[in-house]
mmCIF file of C-alpha atoms and ligand atoms in Angstrom:
data_model
loop_
_atom_site.group_PDB
_atom_site.id
_atom_site.type_symbol
_atom_site.label_atom_id
_atom_site.label_comp_id
_atom_site.label_asym_id
_atom_site.label_seq_id
_atom_site.Cartn_x
_atom_site.Cartn_y
_atom_site.Cartn_z
ATOM 1 C CA MET A 184 73.276 215.359 -37.035
ATOM 2 C CA VAL A 185 71.351 218.327 -38.392
ATOM 3 C CA TRP A 186 70.190 217.817 -41.985
ATOM 4 C CA ARG A 187 71.086 220.717 -44.286
ATOM 5 C CA GLY A 188 70.110 219.352 -47.691
ATOM 6 C CA VAL A 189 71.671 217.111 -50.331
ATOM 7 C CA ILE A 190 74.567 219.409 -51.262
ATOM 8 C CA ASP A 191 75.713 219.569 -47.646
ATOM 9 C CA LYS A 192 75.398 215.807 -47.239
ATOM 10 C CA TYR A 193 76.836 214.606 -50.574
ATOM 11 C CA ARG A 194 79.033 217.544 -51.562
ATOM 12 C CA LYS A 195 82.080 215.470 -52.485
ATOM 13 C CA TYR A 196 80.051 213.721 -55.196
ATOM 14 C CA LEU A 197 78.702 216.995 -56.618
ATOM 15 C CA PRO A 198 80.277 219.651 -58.885
ATOM 16 C CA ILE A 199 79.905 222.482 -56.360
ATOM 17 C CA GLY A 200 82.720 225.030 -55.952
ATOM 18 C CA ARG A 201 84.255 225.528 -52.515
ATOM 19 C CA ASN A 202 82.998 229.091 -52.215
ATOM 20 C CA ALA A 203 79.583 228.544 -53.770
ATOM 21 C CA GLU A 204 76.629 229.970 -51.922
ATOM 22 C CA VAL A 205 74.360 226.957 -51.563
ATOM 23 C CA VAL A 206 70.697 227.517 -52.428
ATOM 24 C CA THR A 207 68.784 224.919 -50.426
ATOM 25 C CA LEU A 208 65.465 224.192 -48.745
ATOM 26 C CA ASN A 209 67.030 221.299 -46.805
ATOM 27 C CA GLU A 210 65.715 218.858 -49.422
ATOM 28 C CA GLY A 211 66.523 215.133 -49.330
ATOM 29 C CA ASN A 212 66.489 212.718 -46.389
ATOM 30 C CA THR A 213 63.065 211.477 -47.514
ATOM 31 C CA PRO A 214 61.502 208.400 -45.880
ATOM 32 C CA LEU A 215 62.283 204.907 -47.153
ATOM 33 C CA VAL A 216 59.266 202.988 -45.920
ATOM 34 C CA HIS A 217 58.905 199.214 -45.892
ATOM 35 C CA ALA A 218 55.634 198.371 -47.660
ATOM 36 C CA THR A 219 54.480 195.391 -45.610
ATOM 37 C CA LYS A 220 51.138 194.818 -47.294
ATOM 38 C CA ILE A 221 52.235 195.490 -50.851
ATOM 39 C CA SER A 222 55.166 193.088 -50.295
ATOM 40 C CA ARG A 223 52.622 190.430 -49.386
ATOM 41 C CA GLU A 224 50.614 191.349 -52.480
ATOM 42 C CA VAL A 225 53.551 190.794 -54.866
ATOM 43 C CA GLY A 226 54.533 187.448 -53.387
ATOM 44 C CA SER A 227 56.707 186.102 -50.625
ATOM 45 C CA ASN A 228 60.097 186.488 -52.283
ATOM 46 C CA LEU A 229 59.999 190.291 -52.612
ATOM 47 C CA ASP A 230 60.580 192.964 -49.994
ATOM 48 C CA VAL A 231 59.123 196.231 -51.286
ATOM 49 C CA TYR A 232 60.271 199.632 -50.015
ATOM 50 C CA LEU A 233 58.746 202.972 -50.957
ATOM 51 C CA LYS A 234 61.050 205.981 -51.306
ATOM 52 C CA TYR A 235 58.588 208.777 -50.617
ATOM 53 C CA GLU A 236 59.884 211.787 -52.530
ATOM 54 C CA GLY A 237 56.536 213.530 -52.030
ATOM 55 C CA SER A 238 57.799 214.665 -48.626
ATOM 56 C CA HIS A 239 60.197 217.158 -50.245
ATOM 57 C CA PRO A 240 59.848 220.926 -49.623
ATOM 58 C CA THR A 241 57.916 221.438 -52.882
ATOM 59 C CA GLY A 242 56.450 217.937 -52.863
ATOM 60 C CA SER A 243 58.511 216.112 -55.487
ATOM 61 C CA PHE A 244 61.993 214.706 -56.187
ATOM 62 C CA LYS A 245 62.670 217.677 -58.483
ATOM 63 C CA ASP A 246 64.048 219.537 -55.430
ATOM 64 C CA ARG A 247 67.138 217.269 -55.360
ATOM 65 C CA GLY A 248 68.162 218.489 -58.791
ATOM 66 C CA MET A 249 66.953 222.037 -58.386
ATOM 67 C CA THR A 250 69.182 222.819 -55.388
ATOM 68 C CA VAL A 251 72.230 221.974 -57.538
ATOM 69 C CA ALA A 252 70.943 223.635 -60.738
ATOM 70 C CA VAL A 253 70.031 226.911 -59.002
ATOM 71 C CA THR A 254 73.187 226.937 -56.861
ATOM 72 C CA LYS A 255 75.236 226.625 -60.079
ATOM 73 C CA ALA A 256 73.104 229.221 -61.890
ATOM 74 C CA VAL A 257 73.786 231.741 -59.106
ATOM 75 C CA GLU A 258 77.458 230.761 -58.997
ATOM 76 C CA GLU A 259 77.661 231.487 -62.737
ATOM 77 C CA GLY A 260 76.009 234.883 -62.310
ATOM 78 C CA CYS A 261 72.674 234.064 -63.883
ATOM 79 C CA LYS A 262 69.726 236.361 -63.126
ATOM 80 C CA ALA A 263 66.805 234.209 -64.312
ATOM 81 C CA THR A 264 65.813 230.571 -64.699
ATOM 82 C CA ILE A 265 63.446 229.188 -67.309
ATOM 83 C CA CYS A 266 61.777 225.795 -67.609
ATOM 84 C CA ALA A 267 59.065 223.867 -69.395
ATOM 85 C CA SER A 268 57.073 221.689 -67.068
ATOM 86 C CA THR A 269 54.327 219.169 -66.538
ATOM 87 C CA GLY A 270 54.084 220.859 -63.128
ATOM 88 C CA ASN A 271 56.659 219.721 -60.613
ATOM 89 C CA THR A 272 59.735 221.174 -62.290
ATOM 90 C CA SER A 273 58.036 224.576 -62.403
ATOM 91 C CA ALA A 274 57.012 224.363 -58.731
ATOM 92 C CA SER A 275 60.564 223.493 -57.723
ATOM 93 C CA ALA A 276 62.257 226.008 -60.062
ATOM 94 C CA ALA A 277 59.970 228.775 -58.806
ATOM 95 C CA ALA A 278 60.687 227.941 -55.152
ATOM 96 C CA TYR A 279 64.472 227.680 -55.466
ATOM 97 C CA SER A 280 64.640 230.796 -57.666
ATOM 98 C CA ALA A 281 62.636 232.696 -55.028
ATOM 99 C CA ARG A 282 65.036 231.411 -52.402
ATOM 100 C CA ALA A 283 67.999 232.630 -54.475
ATOM 101 C CA GLY A 284 66.393 235.975 -55.236
ATOM 102 C CA ILE A 285 66.430 235.502 -59.008
ATOM 103 C CA LYS A 286 63.636 235.525 -61.573
ATOM 104 C CA SER A 287 61.808 232.380 -62.597
ATOM 105 C CA ILE A 288 59.980 231.896 -65.890
ATOM 106 C CA VAL A 289 57.857 228.787 -66.322
ATOM 107 C CA ILE A 290 56.183 227.574 -69.491
ATOM 108 C CA ILE A 291 53.413 225.038 -69.030
ATOM 109 C CA PRO A 292 50.852 223.389 -71.311
ATOM 110 C CA LYS A 293 47.499 225.128 -70.819
ATOM 111 C CA GLY A 294 44.869 223.124 -68.952
ATOM 112 C CA ARG A 295 47.145 220.098 -68.511
ATOM 113 C CA ILE A 296 48.764 220.804 -65.168
ATOM 114 C CA ALA A 297 47.519 219.494 -61.828
ATOM 115 C CA LEU A 298 45.889 222.311 -59.864
ATOM 116 C CA GLY A 299 48.271 222.264 -56.903
ATOM 117 C CA LYS A 300 51.373 222.517 -59.091
ATOM 118 C CA ARG A 301 50.045 225.526 -60.989
ATOM 119 C CA ALA A 302 49.197 227.187 -57.664
ATOM 120 C CA GLN A 303 52.749 226.573 -56.420
ATOM 121 C CA ALA A 304 54.433 228.305 -59.370
ATOM 122 C CA MET A 305 52.070 231.251 -58.922
ATOM 123 C CA ILE A 306 52.560 231.744 -55.179
ATOM 124 C CA TYR A 307 56.362 231.400 -55.370
ATOM 125 C CA GLY A 308 56.244 234.388 -57.710
ATOM 126 C CA ALA A 309 57.234 232.879 -61.057
ATOM 127 C CA LEU A 310 56.270 234.454 -64.347
ATOM 128 C CA VAL A 311 53.839 231.743 -65.457
ATOM 129 C CA ILE A 312 53.102 231.338 -69.164
ATOM 130 C CA GLU A 313 50.546 228.824 -70.417
ATOM 131 C CA ILE A 314 50.996 227.830 -74.031
ATOM 132 C CA GLU A 315 48.389 226.336 -76.309
ATOM 133 C CA GLY A 316 50.354 223.148 -76.840
ATOM 134 C CA ASN A 317 51.765 220.192 -74.924
ATOM 135 C CA PHE A 318 54.892 219.665 -72.797
ATOM 136 C CA ASP A 319 57.052 218.801 -75.781
ATOM 137 C CA ASP A 320 56.097 222.141 -77.411
ATOM 138 C CA ALA A 321 56.938 223.957 -74.171
ATOM 139 C CA LEU A 322 60.366 222.302 -73.966
ATOM 140 C CA ARG A 323 61.119 223.200 -77.601
ATOM 141 C CA ILE A 324 60.328 226.867 -76.872
ATOM 142 C CA VAL A 325 62.476 226.818 -73.719
ATOM 143 C CA ARG A 326 65.428 225.308 -75.613
ATOM 144 C CA GLU A 327 65.128 227.986 -78.322
ATOM 145 C CA ILE A 328 64.985 230.825 -75.771
ATOM 146 C CA GLY A 329 67.854 229.351 -73.742
ATOM 147 C CA GLU A 330 70.109 229.316 -76.804
ATOM 148 C CA LYS A 331 69.615 233.027 -77.519
ATOM 149 C CA TYR A 332 68.969 234.864 -74.255
ATOM 150 C CA PRO A 333 70.670 235.197 -70.846
ATOM 151 C CA VAL A 334 68.469 232.759 -68.929
ATOM 152 C CA THR A 335 69.441 229.395 -67.420
ATOM 153 C CA ILE A 336 67.398 226.363 -68.452
ATOM 154 C CA VAL A 337 66.608 224.257 -65.374
ATOM 155 C CA ASN A 338 64.889 221.362 -67.108
ATOM 156 C CA SER A 339 66.650 218.013 -66.760
ATOM 157 C CA ILE A 340 68.655 218.796 -69.920
ATOM 158 C CA ASN A 341 70.607 220.964 -67.453
ATOM 159 C CA PRO A 342 73.299 218.454 -66.377
ATOM 160 C CA TYR A 343 73.360 219.784 -62.796
ATOM 161 C CA ARG A 344 69.778 218.636 -62.316
ATOM 162 C CA LEU A 345 70.747 215.009 -62.828
ATOM 163 C CA GLN A 346 73.805 215.445 -60.617
ATOM 164 C CA GLY A 347 71.507 216.469 -57.777
ATOM 165 C CA GLN A 348 68.953 213.779 -58.488
ATOM 166 C CA LYS A 349 71.523 211.009 -58.289
ATOM 167 C CA THR A 350 71.609 211.645 -54.520
ATOM 168 C CA GLY A 351 68.319 209.706 -54.413
ATOM 169 C CA ALA A 352 70.344 206.562 -55.142
ATOM 170 C CA PHE A 353 72.926 207.430 -52.470
ATOM 171 C CA GLU A 354 70.209 207.891 -49.875
ATOM 172 C CA VAL A 355 68.522 204.590 -50.671
ATOM 173 C CA CYS A 356 71.857 202.795 -50.195
ATOM 174 C CA ASP A 357 72.535 204.611 -46.916
ATOM 175 C CA GLN A 358 69.023 203.890 -45.644
ATOM 176 C CA LEU A 359 69.356 200.185 -46.499
ATOM 177 C CA GLY A 360 72.487 200.132 -44.337
ATOM 178 C CA GLY A 361 75.185 200.272 -47.016
ATOM 179 C CA LYS A 362 73.472 198.039 -49.567
ATOM 180 C CA ALA A 363 71.875 198.724 -52.926
ATOM 181 C CA PRO A 364 68.461 197.136 -53.542
ATOM 182 C CA ASP A 365 68.214 194.246 -56.024
ATOM 183 C CA TYR A 366 65.704 196.194 -58.139
ATOM 184 C CA HIS A 367 64.859 199.871 -58.411
ATOM 185 C CA ALA A 368 61.518 200.792 -60.013
ATOM 186 C CA LEU A 369 60.442 204.244 -61.104
ATOM 187 C CA PRO A 370 58.108 206.095 -63.449
ATOM 188 C CA VAL A 371 59.612 207.408 -66.690
ATOM 189 C CA GLY A 372 58.518 210.701 -68.240
ATOM 190 C CA ASN A 373 61.268 212.868 -69.615
ATOM 191 C CA ALA A 374 63.569 210.052 -68.390
ATOM 192 C CA GLY A 375 65.889 212.230 -66.316
ATOM 193 C CA ASN A 376 65.306 210.471 -63.033
ATOM 194 C CA ILE A 377 66.061 206.926 -64.183
ATOM 195 C CA THR A 378 69.188 208.359 -65.818
ATOM 196 C CA ALA A 379 70.193 210.083 -62.576
ATOM 197 C CA TYR A 380 69.672 206.978 -60.412
ATOM 198 C CA TRP A 381 71.767 205.002 -62.862
ATOM 199 C CA MET A 382 74.540 207.568 -62.440
ATOM 200 C CA GLY A 383 74.226 207.436 -58.662
ATOM 201 C CA TYR A 384 74.323 203.695 -58.047
ATOM 202 C CA PRO A 385 77.469 202.894 -60.075
ATOM 203 C CA GLU A 386 79.172 205.963 -58.612
ATOM 204 C CA TYR A 387 78.414 204.823 -55.058
ATOM 205 C CA LYS A 388 79.694 201.358 -55.892
ATOM 206 C CA ALA A 389 82.902 202.800 -57.357
ATOM 207 C CA ALA A 390 83.352 204.795 -54.137
ATOM 208 C CA GLY A 391 83.210 201.540 -52.182
ATOM 209 C CA LYS A 392 79.947 202.419 -50.441
ATOM 210 C CA VAL A 393 77.945 199.440 -51.737
ATOM 211 C CA PRO A 394 78.948 196.043 -53.164
ATOM 212 C CA SER A 395 76.432 195.976 -56.041
ATOM 213 C CA THR A 396 74.026 197.985 -58.199
ATOM 214 C CA PRO A 397 70.336 197.291 -58.799
ATOM 215 C CA VAL A 398 68.432 196.199 -61.871
ATOM 216 C CA MET A 399 66.628 199.315 -63.143
ATOM 217 C CA LEU A 400 62.913 199.025 -63.974
ATOM 218 C CA GLY A 401 61.238 201.971 -65.726
ATOM 219 C CA PHE A 402 57.512 202.353 -66.313
ATOM 220 C CA GLN A 403 55.764 204.624 -68.803
ATOM 221 C CA ALA A 404 52.023 205.179 -69.114
ATOM 222 C CA GLU A 405 50.431 203.169 -71.925
ATOM 223 C CA GLY A 406 49.254 206.327 -73.770
ATOM 224 C CA ALA A 407 52.598 208.088 -73.334
ATOM 225 C CA ALA A 408 55.125 205.314 -73.928
ATOM 226 C CA PRO A 409 57.517 206.484 -76.668
ATOM 227 C CA ILE A 410 60.463 204.447 -75.363
ATOM 228 C CA VAL A 411 58.398 201.261 -75.217
ATOM 229 C CA ARG A 412 56.954 201.868 -78.714
ATOM 230 C CA GLY A 413 60.303 202.916 -80.137
ATOM 231 C CA HIS A 414 59.139 206.256 -81.596
ATOM 232 C CA PRO A 415 57.941 209.688 -80.353
ATOM 233 C CA ILE A 416 54.230 210.001 -79.546
ATOM 234 C CA GLN A 417 52.531 213.048 -81.100
ATOM 235 C CA ASN A 418 49.694 213.454 -78.605
ATOM 236 C CA PRO A 419 50.575 211.597 -75.404
ATOM 237 C CA GLU A 420 47.617 210.905 -73.122
ATOM 238 C CA THR A 421 47.451 209.645 -69.535
ATOM 239 C CA VAL A 422 45.907 210.579 -66.190
ATOM 240 C CA ALA A 423 49.467 210.669 -64.869
ATOM 241 C CA THR A 424 50.195 214.230 -66.032
ATOM 242 C CA ALA A 425 53.775 214.222 -64.709
ATOM 243 C CA ILE A 426 54.736 211.548 -67.247
ATOM 244 C CA ARG A 427 52.574 212.746 -70.141
ATOM 245 C CA ILE A 428 55.576 213.202 -72.425
ATOM 246 C CA GLY A 429 55.883 212.092 -76.044
ATOM 247 C CA ASN A 430 59.560 212.682 -76.753
ATOM 248 C CA PRO A 431 61.752 212.285 -73.648
ATOM 249 C CA ALA A 432 64.916 214.401 -73.446
ATOM 250 C CA SER A 433 66.966 211.598 -71.839
ATOM 251 C CA TRP A 434 65.608 208.816 -74.039
ATOM 252 C CA LYS A 435 68.954 207.205 -74.916
ATOM 253 C CA GLN A 436 70.292 207.415 -71.374
ATOM 254 C CA ALA A 437 67.142 205.730 -70.047
ATOM 255 C CA VAL A 438 67.457 202.852 -72.504
ATOM 256 C CA ASN A 439 71.095 202.633 -71.510
ATOM 257 C CA ALA A 440 70.198 202.453 -67.790
ATOM 258 C CA ALA A 441 67.805 199.588 -68.449
ATOM 259 C CA ASN A 442 70.244 197.706 -70.698
ATOM 260 C CA GLU A 443 73.393 198.117 -68.625
ATOM 261 C CA SER A 444 71.643 197.130 -65.400
ATOM 262 C CA GLY A 445 69.887 194.159 -66.964
ATOM 263 C CA GLY A 446 66.487 195.782 -66.485
ATOM 264 C CA LEU A 447 63.686 196.979 -68.719
ATOM 265 C CA ILE A 448 61.315 199.807 -69.585
ATOM 266 C CA THR A 449 57.707 198.842 -70.139
ATOM 267 C CA ALA A 450 54.221 200.356 -69.953
ATOM 268 C CA VAL A 451 51.337 200.271 -67.467
ATOM 269 C CA THR A 452 47.737 201.334 -68.152
ATOM 270 C CA ASP A 453 46.001 204.285 -66.506
ATOM 271 C CA GLU A 454 43.729 201.824 -64.737
ATOM 272 C CA GLU A 455 46.725 199.976 -63.285
ATOM 273 C CA ILE A 456 48.231 203.308 -62.221
ATOM 274 C CA LEU A 457 45.078 204.454 -60.406
ATOM 275 C CA THR A 458 44.609 201.064 -58.750
ATOM 276 C CA ALA A 459 48.192 201.197 -57.488
ATOM 277 C CA GLN A 460 47.750 204.782 -56.249
ATOM 278 C CA LYS A 461 44.710 203.696 -54.231
ATOM 279 C CA MET A 462 46.562 200.648 -52.868
ATOM 280 C CA ILE A 463 49.590 202.671 -51.771
ATOM 281 C CA ALA A 464 47.304 205.067 -49.901
ATOM 282 C CA SER A 465 44.848 202.619 -48.380
ATOM 283 C CA LEU A 466 47.306 199.783 -47.593
ATOM 284 C CA GLU A 467 50.447 201.729 -46.667
ATOM 285 C CA GLY A 468 49.203 205.194 -45.685
ATOM 286 C CA ILE A 469 51.112 207.090 -48.369
ATOM 287 C CA PHE A 470 49.363 209.473 -50.739
ATOM 288 C CA CYS A 471 51.386 209.877 -53.918
ATOM 289 C CA GLU A 472 50.428 211.357 -57.242
ATOM 290 C CA PRO A 473 49.302 209.134 -60.136
ATOM 291 C CA ALA A 474 52.641 209.254 -62.015
ATOM 292 C CA SER A 475 54.434 208.040 -58.891
ATOM 293 C CA ALA A 476 52.184 205.014 -58.641
ATOM 294 C CA ALA A 477 53.405 203.796 -62.035
ATOM 295 C CA SER A 478 56.428 202.325 -60.212
ATOM 296 C CA VAL A 479 54.279 200.159 -57.954
ATOM 297 C CA ALA A 480 51.830 199.373 -60.786
ATOM 298 C CA GLY A 481 54.828 198.154 -62.736
ATOM 299 C CA ILE A 482 56.141 195.757 -60.132
ATOM 300 C CA LEU A 483 52.615 194.444 -59.485
ATOM 301 C CA LYS A 484 52.372 193.750 -63.203
ATOM 302 C CA LEU A 485 55.784 192.055 -63.396
ATOM 303 C CA SER A 486 55.013 189.984 -60.316
ATOM 304 C CA ARG A 487 51.995 188.505 -62.124
ATOM 305 C CA THR A 488 54.351 187.213 -64.803
ATOM 306 C CA SER A 489 57.236 185.081 -63.562
ATOM 307 C CA TYR A 490 59.668 188.011 -63.644
ATOM 308 C CA PHE A 491 60.683 187.969 -59.971
ATOM 309 C CA ASN A 492 60.587 184.198 -59.436
ATOM 310 C CA SER A 493 64.169 183.523 -58.496
ATOM 311 C CA GLY A 494 63.668 181.654 -55.245
ATOM 312 C CA GLU A 495 65.733 183.810 -52.940
ATOM 313 C CA LYS A 496 64.393 186.940 -51.262
ATOM 314 C CA LYS A 497 64.951 190.158 -53.230
ATOM 315 C CA THR A 498 64.653 193.810 -52.303
ATOM 316 C CA VAL A 499 62.861 196.282 -54.553
ATOM 317 C CA VAL A 500 62.682 200.033 -54.024
ATOM 318 C CA CYS A 501 59.922 201.996 -55.751
ATOM 319 C CA THR A 502 60.428 205.746 -56.028
ATOM 320 C CA LEU A 503 57.196 207.569 -55.232
ATOM 321 C CA THR A 504 58.109 210.708 -57.108
ATOM 322 C CA GLY A 505 55.513 213.230 -55.916
ATOM 323 C CA ASN A 506 52.885 214.164 -53.345
ATOM 324 C CA GLY A 507 49.246 213.230 -53.974
ATOM 325 C CA LEU A 508 47.981 216.541 -52.587
ATOM 326 C CA LYS A 509 49.102 218.230 -55.791
ATOM 327 C CA ASP A 510 46.417 216.518 -57.796
ATOM 328 C CA PRO A 511 43.246 216.189 -55.661
ATOM 329 C CA ASN A 512 40.933 216.137 -58.677
ATOM 330 C CA ILE A 513 42.063 212.595 -59.483
ATOM 331 C CA VAL A 514 40.829 211.359 -56.106
ATOM 332 C CA GLU A 515 37.397 212.894 -56.591
ATOM 333 C CA ARG A 516 37.115 210.727 -59.669
ATOM 334 C CA GLN A 517 38.002 207.410 -58.094
ATOM 335 C CA ALA A 518 37.413 207.365 -54.332
ATOM 336 C CA GLN A 519 34.035 207.156 -52.639
ATOM 337 C CA ALA A 520 32.580 210.579 -51.796
ATOM 338 C CA PRO A 521 31.783 211.330 -48.126
ATOM 339 C CA THR A 522 28.226 210.708 -46.926
ATOM 340 C CA ILE A 523 26.159 213.783 -46.068
ATOM 341 C CA LEU A 524 24.080 213.582 -42.876
ATOM 342 C CA PRO A 525 22.187 216.074 -40.666
ATOM 343 C CA ALA A 526 24.136 217.502 -37.665
ATOM 344 C CA ASP A 527 22.596 214.916 -35.340
ATOM 345 C CA THR A 528 24.681 212.528 -33.188
ATOM 346 C CA GLN A 529 22.082 209.756 -33.283
ATOM 347 C CA LYS A 530 21.937 209.843 -37.088
ATOM 348 C CA VAL A 531 25.727 209.705 -37.312
ATOM 349 C CA VAL A 532 25.899 206.771 -34.852
ATOM 350 C CA GLU A 533 23.246 204.888 -36.805
ATOM 351 C CA PHE A 534 25.069 205.454 -40.065
ATOM 352 C CA ILE A 535 28.391 204.218 -38.655
ATOM 353 C CA GLY A 536 26.584 201.176 -37.286
ATOM 354 C CA LEU A 537 27.892 201.421 -33.708
HETATM 355 C C1 PLP B 691 59.069 214.730 -63.182
HETATM 356 C C2 PLP B 691 58.224 213.649 -62.627
HETATM 357 C C3 PLP B 691 58.254 212.337 -63.129
HETATM 358 C C4 PLP B 691 59.053 211.951 -64.323
HETATM 359 O O1 PLP B 691 60.422 212.028 -64.110
HETATM 360 P P1 PLP B 691 61.416 212.081 -65.371
HETATM 361 O O2 PLP B 691 62.720 212.408 -64.784
HETATM 362 O O3 PLP B 691 60.878 213.173 -66.248
HETATM 363 O O4 PLP B 691 61.345 210.759 -66.036
HETATM 364 C C5 PLP B 691 57.502 211.371 -62.507
HETATM 365 N N1 PLP B 691 56.712 211.669 -61.454
HETATM 366 C C6 PLP B 691 56.649 212.913 -60.958
HETATM 367 C C7 PLP B 691 55.752 213.177 -59.794
HETATM 368 C C8 PLP B 691 57.402 213.938 -61.514
HETATM 369 O O5 PLP B 691 57.314 215.166 -61.016
#
């Protein structure tokens, strides 16, 4: 079957009108990869799968929500989208708006966006505004503009975004052969994605597609962990720029997802995040961005406590939210730099030790 994107595949679960003109880049259908070595690392009773959302058209899971949000915006006659972003929302909004032939305005915190993401918004033709403030300031400005002017907000406070993102849960179930995993781990920033997955799983169960729903595990970065601390963080700090958020828009829904599913939301340090990012790349061959690695860092951390010790074999899916190529500067800081040699075969052979 030819893949034509998440609206085509999961249309009956989505609020899309019969005559809507679907705006798509054939997003979705991302790989669910069994992580053989990381499974071994976390102990024998866990089977770890990586849902690699970095393989999306704009390199992050945001495309799942953006196809629905922009399709609805066009259906409702809107001429421009606007968003605040830590990078990936703006890349996706700019791409889907270009595809739809409407204007895209993106507001980002100056100097705090990974290089590749900023480049994406620019090349897709968005009007890019950098504010002297953080993400939470940008979102406040976007909300205020959206209330007064004829532009459609495509942040995850737009309910169609979460509708699209819930297809991530459907896909995981389909890829596991009609079963939900026992646990689902993911990074938490503005908390839209954990909310969307926790819409998707129960909905798929209600539709008779799977017999159960997973325990939801959310991970924030230690320096940007408002939900874990129980109050907003004024100046959130972490290397994982995609989750550097001090006052998440879907805070309550995220807490609800954790509580209802019997899961939790906790924090991981930047060091744990970077270690996990390196492990995912060097052990499994998948290059994700730092924020994405918070999911794996989290299950590594929980596995060192007795959290998963139940005896029987359990399945855990970690969402790897974005592509590592977006943020190459991080790698320069933590991986070994290449060795420089003269253009001489003998010298190269000697260095390799052949
Ligand atoms: C947006 C994003 C997140 C955070 O998702 P929320 O829905 O805001 O919690 C995590 N990782 C990446 C790569 C993202 O782009």
